[in-house]
Amino acid sequence: MGYSDRITGLAGGGAAWDVFFRAQRMAAAGEELTMLTIGEPDIGTAPAILDAMHKAAEAGNTGYASIPGIAHLRETVARRVAARTGVETAPENVMITPGGQPALFATHALALDPGQTGLYLDPFYSTYPGTIRGVGGVPVAVATRAEDGFLPRAADLAAAIAAHDAKSLLINSPNNPTGVVYPEATLAEIAGVVREAGIWLISDEVYDTQIWDGSHVSPRSLPGMAERTLVIGSLSKSHAMTGSRVGWVIGPDEAIAHLGNLAIHTTFGVPGYIQEAAAFALTQGPEFEAELAAPFRRRREAALRLIGAQNILRHAPAQGAMYLLLDIRATGLSGQDFAERLLDAERIAVMPGESFGQAAAGHVRVAMTVADDLFEDALARLIAFAGELAA
Amino acid sequence: MGYSDRITGLAGGGAAWDVFFRAQRMAAAGEELTMLTIGEPDIGTAPAILDAMHKAAEAGNTGYASIPGIAHLRETVARRVAARTGVETAPENVMITPGGQPALFATHALALDPGQTGLYLDPFYSTYPGTIRGVGGVPVAVATRAEDGFLPRAADLAAAIAAHDAKSLLINSPNNPTGVVYPEATLAEIAGVVREAGIWLISDEVYDTQIWDGSHVSPRSLPGMAERTLVIGSLSKSHAMTGSRVGWVIGPDEAIAHLGNLAIHTTFGVPGYIQEAAAFALTQGPEFEAELAAPFRRRREAALRLIGAQNILRHAPAQGAMYLLLDIRATGLSGQDFAERLLDAERIAVMPGESFGQAAAGHVRVAMTVADDLFEDALARLIAFAGELAA
């Protein structure tokens, strides 16, 4: 039988994912590994949130829920976004989605017709190019450079937009995999390029509660940007609700209306009891969110101490998100070879930088998602291993 | 800002939906209406299913769940499908989706590249053409006829496939909105045409537990069809879990692998605790499912008695699903005008046949989704109203 080019061309990250799949198989077979791979918090969803969910379901909220989102949750998200960014935000600017990934898909479906180009930055979260292909678009990466702290150059962006007649630019700050948080000056440059070109800025801000250094600026808050920015949010990381699949898009009301119409054909909405649980979670206050971010903050501080005590490995600016991107080029290995050897020698699984694009070659991404003592021990062994290689 | 042609072209059903939206506004404003519009069962999800869900969540199943579906649920669905259809079905033939609509979207994304034609039958469930447009495809309707009991003619299908070089055909039995259940002979004709053309058959079988007359045959069970049929299932209607968004696609293992890859980019899976609840629901046995179907069976019998006692209205063969399609042409009105006037005169909301395509013009669809006494009273008033119009 025939398959669409779209679905056969989605592809994964190629060989750079082999080490991850091998580690998964080893773990499934019962081997003891320290898994520092994916962005899954090492705690589950808080019992109070699950109780709120169950209460809503028991009360009868089990039928079809409003597809752009229940009024109560849209209002809660609008108030949150307005308070955090200073941008006026109404419920009509909020579309509730089953998580961040469906929001990435929907916003690209809104911006791109088949054959049109969507830009994204390299290194990138692994689904970005496939998401653009999935809507029939053409993904084009704009490389950032380790020596720039992985911040994009405005001239590169402008050139790529012009060369490909791009209709959208996807950015992600705090960034996965680098941990970089874009300063306001960089965002202002990006905004200038996007405004000049008259294209959509799709801003993936799902790590916005994980800021270790500096502060998070949403580009939607910059002059002239609210009308051309689609912000993606999620409770996955901020509230340890990865499995519950709930997030949102913030954008102009006309865009949100279109996304609601699209959702009738793609997702048919988010369970009402999950939406109620999300509204409950979002009103637990900043202390609750700080508590959920605290383990990553502690582990990142411990990591910077360990890395500061040696001179083989360097780290990318580790300002936010639950990852460290380590430059292992002093070992003479690729990120992929380093990760393969580390897995065999130390039973520690990390992601090769190459899993996230060529701009992260010679790096490995370390997820700070295991208990503090295990994490520090694993990182110390990783550093020692790199030291032996470089010796 | 610019929007993709895809998203602006999704469109709804046009003016034929006005009466539905008006009824919704009236109900929201507190007016007393009898709503016989959408396919929402009038009971919620069973407490035991909600308890199974909460137990799974409390036990820690709140992280990212396996994207093609958790092994336990894929096995349960595979066993169910094998038992109900006689077709060998492995877990690798099952993709768990967040409900039937995402399954419709994903299967069309698999079958169609942008610009390619997907066929569907008129009358149709309202999202069908928009779903095909949503993947960048071209929806083409093949009309069925009231005088054929809304069964498709093989020659019409073959002609449409040839004329449009179609890559897929979408069918739905038990059918929404007609209530028709396709007999095996019709399905064998459809299968013959599809095999001859070498295209995909997408078989929406979400009403397969609501059979009032005859029996349900899945076209995947016909010779040579397992390799070219993608079956869509859901717990929405069978287990009163509309809001939980959980269903599946059954297909060849290669197709399911592609759909799993697509889901990484579109949905990122279904909450693990909902998958556990679905597995629990599917093992409650046929008595439980018969109990959930019983109210619709009772109401349909009462309706046929009431309709049999007059000679203005006719009904389409009411063999399955939770709807009656009533032929109101004897009143001289369109389905839309009839529905508008019925809403004003009797405060009863039904769907104009035109909401589901031109082949259902001059009909109205009545959802049997209110309590028996209310339903019988409303239908008696609808019949009396039609009688006055025809007098």
mmCIF file of N, CA and C in Angstrom, chain A residues 1-8 10-11 39-40 44-45 50-51 53-54 57 62-64 98 101-102 105 109-110 112-114 125 127 130-131 135 198-200 227-228 237 242-245 254-255 258 261-262 264-269 271 273-274, chain B residues 1-8 10-11 39-40 44-45 50-51 53-54 57 62-64 98 101-102 105 109-110 112-114 125 127 130-131 135 198-200 227-228 237 242-245 254-255 258 261-262 264-269 271 273-274:
data_model
loop_
_atom_site.group_PDB
_atom_site.id
_atom_site.type_symbol
_atom_site.label_atom_id
_atom_site.label_comp_id
_atom_site.label_asym_id
_atom_site.label_seq_id
_atom_site.Cartn_x
_atom_site.Cartn_y
_atom_site.Cartn_z
ATOM 1 N N MET A 1 0.833 -1.204 0.000
ATOM 2 C CA MET A 1 0.000 0.000 0.000
ATOM 3 C C MET A 1 0.865 1.251 0.000
ATOM 4 N N GLY A 2 0.294 2.324 -0.501
ATOM 5 C CA GLY A 2 1.049 3.569 -0.580
ATOM 6 C C GLY A 2 0.900 4.406 0.676
ATOM 7 N N TYR A 3 1.977 5.059 1.044
ATOM 8 C CA TYR A 3 1.950 5.977 2.181
ATOM 9 C C TYR A 3 2.283 7.370 1.660
ATOM 10 N N SER A 4 1.705 8.369 2.290
ATOM 11 C CA SER A 4 1.995 9.737 1.861
ATOM 12 C C SER A 4 3.465 10.053 2.082
ATOM 13 N N ASP A 5 4.008 10.904 1.219
ATOM 14 C CA ASP A 5 5.388 11.388 1.414
ATOM 15 C C ASP A 5 5.497 12.079 2.774
ATOM 16 N N ARG A 6 4.415 12.757 3.145
ATOM 17 C CA ARG A 6 4.411 13.445 4.433
ATOM 18 C C ARG A 6 4.771 12.491 5.569
ATOM 19 N N ILE A 7 4.088 11.336 5.598
ATOM 20 C CA ILE A 7 4.263 10.473 6.775
ATOM 21 C C ILE A 7 5.560 9.668 6.690
ATOM 22 N N THR A 8 5.978 9.303 5.487
ATOM 23 C CA THR A 8 7.230 8.543 5.387
ATOM 24 C C THR A 8 8.438 9.475 5.537
ATOM 25 N N LEU A 10 8.694 12.051 7.696
ATOM 26 C CA LEU A 10 8.798 12.721 8.996
ATOM 27 C C LEU A 10 10.158 12.485 9.609
ATOM 28 N N ALA A 11 10.577 11.224 9.560
ATOM 29 C CA ALA A 11 11.905 10.812 10.002
ATOM 30 C C ALA A 11 12.180 11.192 11.437
ATOM 31 N N GLY A 39 13.262 14.817 29.111
ATOM 32 C CA GLY A 39 12.824 15.868 30.021
ATOM 33 C C GLY A 39 11.617 15.486 30.853
ATOM 34 N N GLU A 40 11.728 14.372 31.523
ATOM 35 C CA GLU A 40 10.643 13.910 32.395
ATOM 36 C C GLU A 40 11.028 14.216 33.833
ATOM 37 N N GLY A 44 6.101 12.776 40.220
ATOM 38 C CA GLY A 44 4.834 12.686 39.513
ATOM 39 C C GLY A 44 4.000 13.941 39.760
ATOM 40 N N THR A 45 2.789 13.932 39.231
ATOM 41 C CA THR A 45 1.870 15.046 39.443
ATOM 42 C C THR A 45 1.408 15.043 40.903
ATOM 43 N N LEU A 50 -4.296 15.767 41.224
ATOM 44 C CA LEU A 50 -5.027 14.555 40.810
ATOM 45 C C LEU A 50 -6.385 14.476 41.504
ATOM 46 N N ASP A 51 -6.439 14.930 42.751
ATOM 47 C CA ASP A 51 -7.723 14.933 43.463
ATOM 48 C C ASP A 51 -8.697 15.917 42.813
ATOM 49 N N MET A 53 -8.740 16.720 39.749
ATOM 50 C CA MET A 53 -9.169 16.079 38.503
ATOM 51 C C MET A 53 -10.276 15.066 38.772
ATOM 52 N N HIS A 54 -10.040 14.217 39.779
ATOM 53 C CA HIS A 54 -11.017 13.165 40.079
ATOM 54 C C HIS A 54 -12.340 13.769 40.539
ATOM 55 N N ALA A 57 -14.260 14.929 37.549
ATOM 56 C CA ALA A 57 -14.819 13.796 36.801
ATOM 57 C C ALA A 57 -16.013 13.206 37.541
ATOM 58 N N THR A 62 -17.505 14.683 32.375
ATOM 59 C CA THR A 62 -16.903 13.617 31.564
ATOM 60 C C THR A 62 -17.388 13.639 30.113
ATOM 61 N N GLY A 63 -18.206 14.626 29.750
ATOM 62 C CA GLY A 63 -18.684 14.729 28.369
ATOM 63 C C GLY A 63 -17.757 15.593 27.530
ATOM 64 N N TYR A 64 -18.126 15.773 26.269
ATOM 65 C CA TYR A 64 -17.333 16.647 25.401
ATOM 66 C C TYR A 64 -17.136 17.990 26.089
ATOM 67 N N PRO A 98 -3.991 19.881 23.883
ATOM 68 C CA PRO A 98 -3.518 18.710 24.645
ATOM 69 C C PRO A 98 -1.991 18.680 24.739
ATOM 70 N N GLN A 101 3.161 19.909 22.239
ATOM 71 C CA GLN A 101 3.395 19.396 20.880
ATOM 72 C C GLN A 101 2.196 19.654 19.948
ATOM 73 N N PRO A 102 0.973 19.375 20.378
ATOM 74 C CA PRO A 102 -0.161 19.718 19.515
ATOM 75 C C PRO A 102 -0.234 21.224 19.234
ATOM 76 N N PHE A 105 2.180 21.859 16.443
ATOM 77 C CA PHE A 105 1.601 21.380 15.184
ATOM 78 C C PHE A 105 0.548 22.362 14.680
ATOM 79 N N ALA A 109 0.407 24.666 11.313
ATOM 80 C CA ALA A 109 -0.683 24.466 10.345
ATOM 81 C C ALA A 109 -1.366 25.793 10.024
ATOM 82 N N LEU A 110 -1.390 26.679 11.000
ATOM 83 C CA LEU A 110 -1.977 28.010 10.786
ATOM 84 C C LEU A 110 -1.085 28.879 9.905
ATOM 85 N N LEU A 112 1.575 27.919 7.811
ATOM 86 C CA LEU A 112 2.172 27.386 6.576
ATOM 87 C C LEU A 112 1.172 26.630 5.731
ATOM 88 N N ASP A 113 1.160 26.902 4.452
ATOM 89 C CA ASP A 113 0.512 26.013 3.502
ATOM 90 C C ASP A 113 1.549 25.021 2.994
ATOM 91 N N PRO A 114 1.074 23.890 2.451
ATOM 92 C CA PRO A 114 2.020 22.895 1.933
ATOM 93 C C PRO A 114 3.046 23.524 0.980
ATOM 94 N N TYR A 125 14.798 21.322 19.645
ATOM 95 C CA TYR A 125 14.042 20.198 20.227
ATOM 96 C C TYR A 125 13.667 19.260 19.091
ATOM 97 N N THR A 127 11.411 17.352 17.841
ATOM 98 C CA THR A 127 10.236 17.239 16.965
ATOM 99 C C THR A 127 10.086 18.406 15.995
ATOM 100 N N GLY A 130 10.198 17.702 12.084
ATOM 101 C CA GLY A 130 9.125 16.779 11.715
ATOM 102 C C GLY A 130 7.748 17.420 11.839
ATOM 103 N N THR A 131 7.607 18.312 12.789
ATOM 104 C CA THR A 131 6.325 19.005 12.947
ATOM 105 C C THR A 131 6.035 19.861 11.723
ATOM 106 N N VAL A 135 2.896 19.188 8.688
ATOM 107 C CA VAL A 135 1.847 20.046 8.127
ATOM 108 C C VAL A 135 2.076 20.270 6.634
ATOM 109 N N GLY A 198 7.175 40.522 8.110
ATOM 110 C CA GLY A 198 5.729 40.312 8.174
ATOM 111 C C GLY A 198 5.337 38.853 8.349
ATOM 112 N N ILE A 199 6.150 38.104 9.082
ATOM 113 C CA ILE A 199 5.851 36.668 9.269
ATOM 114 C C ILE A 199 5.461 36.383 10.722
ATOM 115 N N TRP A 200 5.026 35.156 10.968
ATOM 116 C CA TRP A 200 4.654 34.733 12.322
ATOM 117 C C TRP A 200 5.902 34.361 13.128
ATOM 118 N N GLU A 227 0.505 40.996 17.863
ATOM 119 C CA GLU A 227 -0.325 40.663 16.702
ATOM 120 C C GLU A 227 0.303 39.616 15.792
ATOM 121 N N ARG A 228 1.577 39.277 16.018
ATOM 122 C CA ARG A 228 2.250 38.329 15.123
ATOM 123 C C ARG A 228 2.975 37.205 15.876
ATOM 124 N N LYS A 237 6.114 20.847 32.333
ATOM 125 C CA LYS A 237 7.315 21.036 33.136
ATOM 126 C C LYS A 237 7.017 21.895 34.361
ATOM 127 N N THR A 242 3.461 16.150 32.733
ATOM 128 C CA THR A 242 3.820 15.723 31.372
ATOM 129 C C THR A 242 2.772 14.790 30.768
ATOM 130 N N GLY A 243 2.332 13.808 31.557
ATOM 131 C CA GLY A 243 1.427 12.796 31.022
ATOM 132 C C GLY A 243 0.012 13.286 30.792
ATOM 133 N N SER A 244 -0.348 14.407 31.405
ATOM 134 C CA SER A 244 -1.742 14.864 31.314
ATOM 135 C C SER A 244 -2.055 15.577 30.003
ATOM 136 N N ARG A 245 -1.038 15.933 29.253
ATOM 137 C CA ARG A 245 -1.239 16.525 27.927
ATOM 138 C C ARG A 245 -2.170 17.736 28.002
ATOM 139 N N GLU A 254 -8.212 36.440 16.309
ATOM 140 C CA GLU A 254 -8.552 35.836 15.017
ATOM 141 C C GLU A 254 -7.781 34.516 14.823
ATOM 142 N N ALA A 255 -6.505 34.521 15.205
ATOM 143 C CA ALA A 255 -5.708 33.290 15.096
ATOM 144 C C ALA A 255 -6.280 32.197 16.005
ATOM 145 N N HIS A 258 -9.280 30.585 14.485
ATOM 146 C CA HIS A 258 -8.879 29.611 13.456
ATOM 147 C C HIS A 258 -8.359 28.319 14.103
ATOM 148 N N ASN A 261 -11.150 26.146 15.231
ATOM 149 C CA ASN A 261 -11.756 25.436 14.096
ATOM 150 C C ASN A 261 -10.874 24.257 13.676
ATOM 151 N N LEU A 262 -9.567 24.489 13.660
ATOM 152 C CA LEU A 262 -8.647 23.388 13.332
ATOM 153 C C LEU A 262 -8.781 22.244 14.336
ATOM 154 N N ILE A 264 -11.251 21.195 15.973
ATOM 155 C CA ILE A 264 -12.441 20.357 15.719
ATOM 156 C C ILE A 264 -12.048 19.190 14.808
ATOM 157 N N HIS A 265 -11.043 19.420 13.961
ATOM 158 C CA HIS A 265 -10.646 18.409 12.988
ATOM 159 C C HIS A 265 -9.411 17.607 13.393
ATOM 160 N N THR A 266 -8.704 18.047 14.437
ATOM 161 C CA THR A 266 -7.452 17.372 14.783
ATOM 162 C C THR A 266 -7.517 16.672 16.143
ATOM 163 N N THR A 267 -7.962 17.385 17.171
ATOM 164 C CA THR A 267 -7.901 16.824 18.529
ATOM 165 C C THR A 267 -9.283 16.631 19.143
ATOM 166 N N PHE A 268 -10.215 17.482 18.775
ATOM 167 C CA PHE A 268 -11.549 17.555 19.394
ATOM 168 C C PHE A 268 -11.447 17.882 20.881
ATOM 169 N N GLY A 269 -10.426 18.641 21.225
ATOM 170 C CA GLY A 269 -10.370 19.205 22.570
ATOM 171 C C GLY A 269 -9.621 18.381 23.598
ATOM 172 N N PRO A 271 -9.817 16.680 27.621
ATOM 173 C CA PRO A 271 -10.794 16.243 28.623
ATOM 174 C C PRO A 271 -11.129 17.358 29.622
ATOM 175 N N TYR A 273 -12.139 17.200 32.665
ATOM 176 C CA TYR A 273 -11.606 17.022 34.030
ATOM 177 C C TYR A 273 -10.117 17.359 34.076
ATOM 178 N N ILE A 274 -9.414 17.179 32.951
ATOM 179 C CA ILE A 274 -8.003 17.601 32.911
ATOM 180 C C ILE A 274 -7.923 19.128 32.857
ATOM 181 N N MET B 1 -2.087 39.817 9.578
ATOM 182 C CA MET B 1 -1.199 38.664 9.406
ATOM 183 C C MET B 1 -1.831 37.646 8.470
ATOM 184 N N GLY B 2 -0.976 36.845 7.840
ATOM 185 C CA GLY B 2 -1.469 35.860 6.886
ATOM 186 C C GLY B 2 -1.793 34.542 7.564
ATOM 187 N N TYR B 3 -2.853 33.918 7.080
ATOM 188 C CA TYR B 3 -3.222 32.587 7.561
ATOM 189 C C TYR B 3 -3.125 31.620 6.390
ATOM 190 N N SER B 4 -2.802 30.390 6.692
ATOM 191 C CA SER B 4 -2.708 29.401 5.630
ATOM 192 C C SER B 4 -4.078 29.186 4.990
ATOM 193 N N ASP B 5 -4.085 28.863 3.691
ATOM 194 C CA ASP B 5 -5.337 28.500 3.022
ATOM 195 C C ASP B 5 -5.952 27.292 3.720
ATOM 196 N N ARG B 6 -5.099 26.408 4.194
ATOM 197 C CA ARG B 6 -5.590 25.221 4.894
ATOM 198 C C ARG B 6 -6.515 25.611 6.037
ATOM 199 N N ILE B 7 -6.042 26.549 6.885
ATOM 200 C CA ILE B 7 -6.817 26.805 8.104
ATOM 201 C C ILE B 7 -8.018 27.693 7.810
ATOM 202 N N THR B 8 -7.898 28.618 6.861
ATOM 203 C CA THR B 8 -9.057 29.461 6.558
ATOM 204 C C THR B 8 -10.079 28.699 5.719
ATOM 205 N N LEU B 10 -10.967 25.477 6.133
ATOM 206 C CA LEU B 10 -11.571 24.315 6.800
ATOM 207 C C LEU B 10 -13.081 24.409 6.773
ATOM 208 N N ALA B 11 -13.562 25.587 7.113
ATOM 209 C CA ALA B 11 -14.991 25.921 7.052
ATOM 210 C C ALA B 11 -15.832 24.957 7.857
ATOM 211 N N GLY B 39 -24.252 13.992 19.478
ATOM 212 C CA GLY B 39 -24.159 12.606 19.921
ATOM 213 C C GLY B 39 -23.508 12.442 21.272
ATOM 214 N N GLU B 40 -24.038 13.142 22.250
ATOM 215 C CA GLU B 40 -23.501 13.037 23.607
ATOM 216 C C GLU B 40 -24.449 12.173 24.428
ATOM 217 N N GLY B 44 -23.086 10.058 32.234
ATOM 218 C CA GLY B 44 -21.653 10.313 32.293
ATOM 219 C C GLY B 44 -20.886 9.001 32.279
ATOM 220 N N THR B 45 -19.564 9.121 32.411
ATOM 221 C CA THR B 45 -18.719 7.931 32.492
ATOM 222 C C THR B 45 -18.956 7.226 33.832
ATOM 223 N N LEU B 50 -13.947 5.797 36.306
ATOM 224 C CA LEU B 50 -13.255 6.982 36.851
ATOM 225 C C LEU B 50 -12.369 6.582 38.030
ATOM 226 N N ASP B 51 -12.823 5.622 38.811
ATOM 227 C CA ASP B 51 -11.995 5.151 39.932
ATOM 228 C C ASP B 51 -10.730 4.454 39.422
ATOM 229 N N MET B 53 -9.243 5.111 36.705
ATOM 230 C CA MET B 53 -8.376 6.191 36.220
ATOM 231 C C MET B 53 -7.631 6.850 37.374
ATOM 232 N N HIS B 54 -8.375 7.170 38.430
ATOM 233 C CA HIS B 54 -7.760 7.865 39.568
ATOM 234 C C HIS B 54 -6.718 6.974 40.244
ATOM 235 N N ALA B 57 -3.576 7.064 38.257
ATOM 236 C CA ALA B 57 -2.870 8.347 38.431
ATOM 237 C C ALA B 57 -2.198 8.404 39.796
ATOM 238 N N THR B 62 1.603 9.233 35.799
ATOM 239 C CA THR B 62 1.309 10.612 35.387
ATOM 240 C C THR B 62 2.397 11.178 34.471
ATOM 241 N N GLY B 63 3.384 10.362 34.109
ATOM 242 C CA GLY B 63 4.439 10.839 33.205
ATOM 243 C C GLY B 63 4.081 10.550 31.757
ATOM 244 N N TYR B 64 4.998 10.910 30.856
ATOM 245 C CA TYR B 64 4.778 10.609 29.442
ATOM 246 C C TYR B 64 4.446 9.126 29.289
ATOM 247 N N PRO B 98 -6.055 9.909 20.861
ATOM 248 C CA PRO B 98 -6.946 10.659 21.769
ATOM 249 C C PRO B 98 -8.346 10.808 21.165
ATOM 250 N N GLN B 101 -11.664 11.412 16.385
ATOM 251 C CA GLN B 101 -11.331 12.503 15.461
ATOM 252 C C GLN B 101 -9.829 12.553 15.152
ATOM 253 N N PRO B 102 -8.948 12.492 16.164
ATOM 254 C CA PRO B 102 -7.512 12.431 15.841
ATOM 255 C C PRO B 102 -7.160 11.212 14.986
ATOM 256 N N PHE B 105 -8.003 12.156 11.451
ATOM 257 C CA PHE B 105 -6.975 13.080 10.946
ATOM 258 C C PHE B 105 -5.703 12.314 10.598
ATOM 259 N N ALA B 109 -3.834 11.739 7.005
ATOM 260 C CA ALA B 109 -2.458 12.226 6.830
ATOM 261 C C ALA B 109 -1.556 11.120 6.295
ATOM 262 N N LEU B 110 -1.861 9.902 6.667
ATOM 263 C CA LEU B 110 -1.092 8.755 6.175
ATOM 264 C C LEU B 110 -1.396 8.476 4.703
ATOM 265 N N LEU B 112 -2.946 10.550 2.317
ATOM 266 C CA LEU B 112 -2.989 11.644 1.333
ATOM 267 C C LEU B 112 -1.800 12.582 1.455
ATOM 268 N N ASP B 113 -1.210 12.907 0.325
ATOM 269 C CA ASP B 113 -0.304 14.045 0.293
ATOM 270 C C ASP B 113 -1.103 15.280 -0.121
ATOM 271 N N PRO B 114 -0.563 16.461 0.168
ATOM 272 C CA PRO B 114 -1.288 17.679 -0.204
ATOM 273 C C PRO B 114 -1.707 17.651 -1.682
ATOM 274 N N TYR B 125 -20.695 12.616 8.558
ATOM 275 C CA TYR B 125 -20.407 13.271 9.845
ATOM 276 C C TYR B 125 -19.673 14.575 9.542
ATOM 277 N N THR B 127 -17.339 16.560 10.432
ATOM 278 C CA THR B 127 -15.914 16.926 10.334
ATOM 279 C C THR B 127 -15.223 16.314 9.115
ATOM 280 N N GLY B 130 -13.647 18.689 6.348
ATOM 281 C CA GLY B 130 -12.631 19.552 6.957
ATOM 282 C C GLY B 130 -11.394 18.772 7.381
ATOM 283 N N THR B 131 -11.584 17.536 7.778
ATOM 284 C CA THR B 131 -10.440 16.708 8.174
ATOM 285 C C THR B 131 -9.538 16.468 6.966
ATOM 286 N N VAL B 135 -5.480 18.056 6.307
ATOM 287 C CA VAL B 135 -4.195 17.436 5.953
ATOM 288 C C VAL B 135 -3.708 17.925 4.595
ATOM 289 N N GLY B 198 -6.655 -0.156 -5.570
ATOM 290 C CA GLY B 198 -5.416 -0.156 -4.782
ATOM 291 C C GLY B 198 -5.307 1.012 -3.823
ATOM 292 N N ILE B 199 -6.432 1.446 -3.264
ATOM 293 C CA ILE B 199 -6.406 2.605 -2.356
ATOM 294 C C ILE B 199 -6.740 2.169 -0.927
ATOM 295 N N TRP B 200 -6.620 3.098 -0.006
ATOM 296 C CA TRP B 200 -6.938 2.836 1.398
ATOM 297 C C TRP B 200 -8.438 2.935 1.638
ATOM 298 N N GLU B 227 -5.029 -5.672 4.740
ATOM 299 C CA GLU B 227 -3.805 -4.953 4.373
ATOM 300 C C GLU B 227 -4.071 -3.542 3.855
ATOM 301 N N ARG B 228 -5.364 -3.197 3.616
ATOM 302 C CA ARG B 228 -5.646 -1.878 3.044
ATOM 303 C C ARG B 228 -6.760 -1.146 3.796
ATOM 304 N N LYS B 237 -18.691 6.425 22.495
ATOM 305 C CA LYS B 237 -20.100 6.030 22.493
ATOM 306 C C LYS B 237 -20.283 4.691 23.199
ATOM 307 N N THR B 242 -17.022 10.117 26.063
ATOM 308 C CA THR B 242 -16.782 11.152 25.043
ATOM 309 C C THR B 242 -15.692 12.135 25.458
ATOM 310 N N GLY B 243 -15.764 12.598 26.706
ATOM 311 C CA GLY B 243 -14.834 13.628 27.150
ATOM 312 C C GLY B 243 -13.425 13.144 27.381
ATOM 313 N N SER B 244 -13.245 11.826 27.514
ATOM 314 C CA SER B 244 -11.916 11.304 27.865
ATOM 315 C C SER B 244 -10.967 11.231 26.675
ATOM 316 N N ARG B 245 -11.514 11.346 25.466
ATOM 317 C CA ARG B 245 -10.669 11.383 24.275
ATOM 318 C C ARG B 245 -9.736 10.172 24.208
ATOM 319 N N GLU B 254 2.908 -1.904 9.471
ATOM 320 C CA GLU B 254 3.709 -0.819 8.888
ATOM 321 C C GLU B 254 2.970 0.523 8.985
ATOM 322 N N ALA B 255 1.670 0.493 8.721
ATOM 323 C CA ALA B 255 0.871 1.723 8.830
ATOM 324 C C ALA B 255 0.854 2.225 10.269
ATOM 325 N N HIS B 258 4.025 4.000 11.142
ATOM 326 C CA HIS B 258 4.020 5.371 10.605
ATOM 327 C C HIS B 258 3.128 6.286 11.449
ATOM 328 N N ASN B 261 4.861 7.392 14.540
ATOM 329 C CA ASN B 261 5.820 8.454 14.244
ATOM 330 C C ASN B 261 5.094 9.791 14.045
ATOM 331 N N LEU B 262 3.966 9.753 13.350
ATOM 332 C CA LEU B 262 3.177 10.978 13.174
ATOM 333 C C LEU B 262 2.725 11.529 14.521
ATOM 334 N N ILE B 264 4.079 11.445 17.364
ATOM 335 C CA ILE B 264 5.150 12.171 18.067
ATOM 336 C C ILE B 264 5.085 13.659 17.712
ATOM 337 N N HIS B 265 4.594 13.952 16.514
ATOM 338 C CA HIS B 265 4.561 15.329 16.029
ATOM 339 C C HIS B 265 3.192 15.997 16.150
ATOM 340 N N THR B 266 2.141 15.225 16.442
ATOM 341 C CA THR B 266 0.802 15.818 16.464
ATOM 342 C C THR B 266 0.169 15.816 17.858
ATOM 343 N N THR B 267 0.183 14.674 18.532
ATOM 344 C CA THR B 267 -0.536 14.573 19.814
ATOM 345 C C THR B 267 0.394 14.315 20.992
ATOM 346 N N PHE B 268 1.504 13.636 20.739
ATOM 347 C CA PHE B 268 2.416 13.138 21.780
ATOM 348 C C PHE B 268 1.702 12.191 22.741
ATOM 349 N N GLY B 269 0.699 11.478 22.217
ATOM 350 C CA GLY B 269 0.117 10.379 22.979
ATOM 351 C C GLY B 269 -1.090 10.742 23.818
ATOM 352 N N PRO B 271 -2.895 10.427 27.796
ATOM 353 C CA PRO B 271 -2.514 10.263 29.205
ATOM 354 C C PRO B 271 -2.544 8.795 29.637
ATOM 355 N N TYR B 273 -3.018 7.461 32.512
ATOM 356 C CA TYR B 273 -4.126 7.068 33.409
ATOM 357 C C TYR B 273 -5.426 6.909 32.632
ATOM 358 N N ILE B 274 -5.572 7.659 31.526
ATOM 359 C CA ILE B 274 -6.760 7.471 30.678
ATOM 360 C C ILE B 274 -6.640 6.153 29.922
#
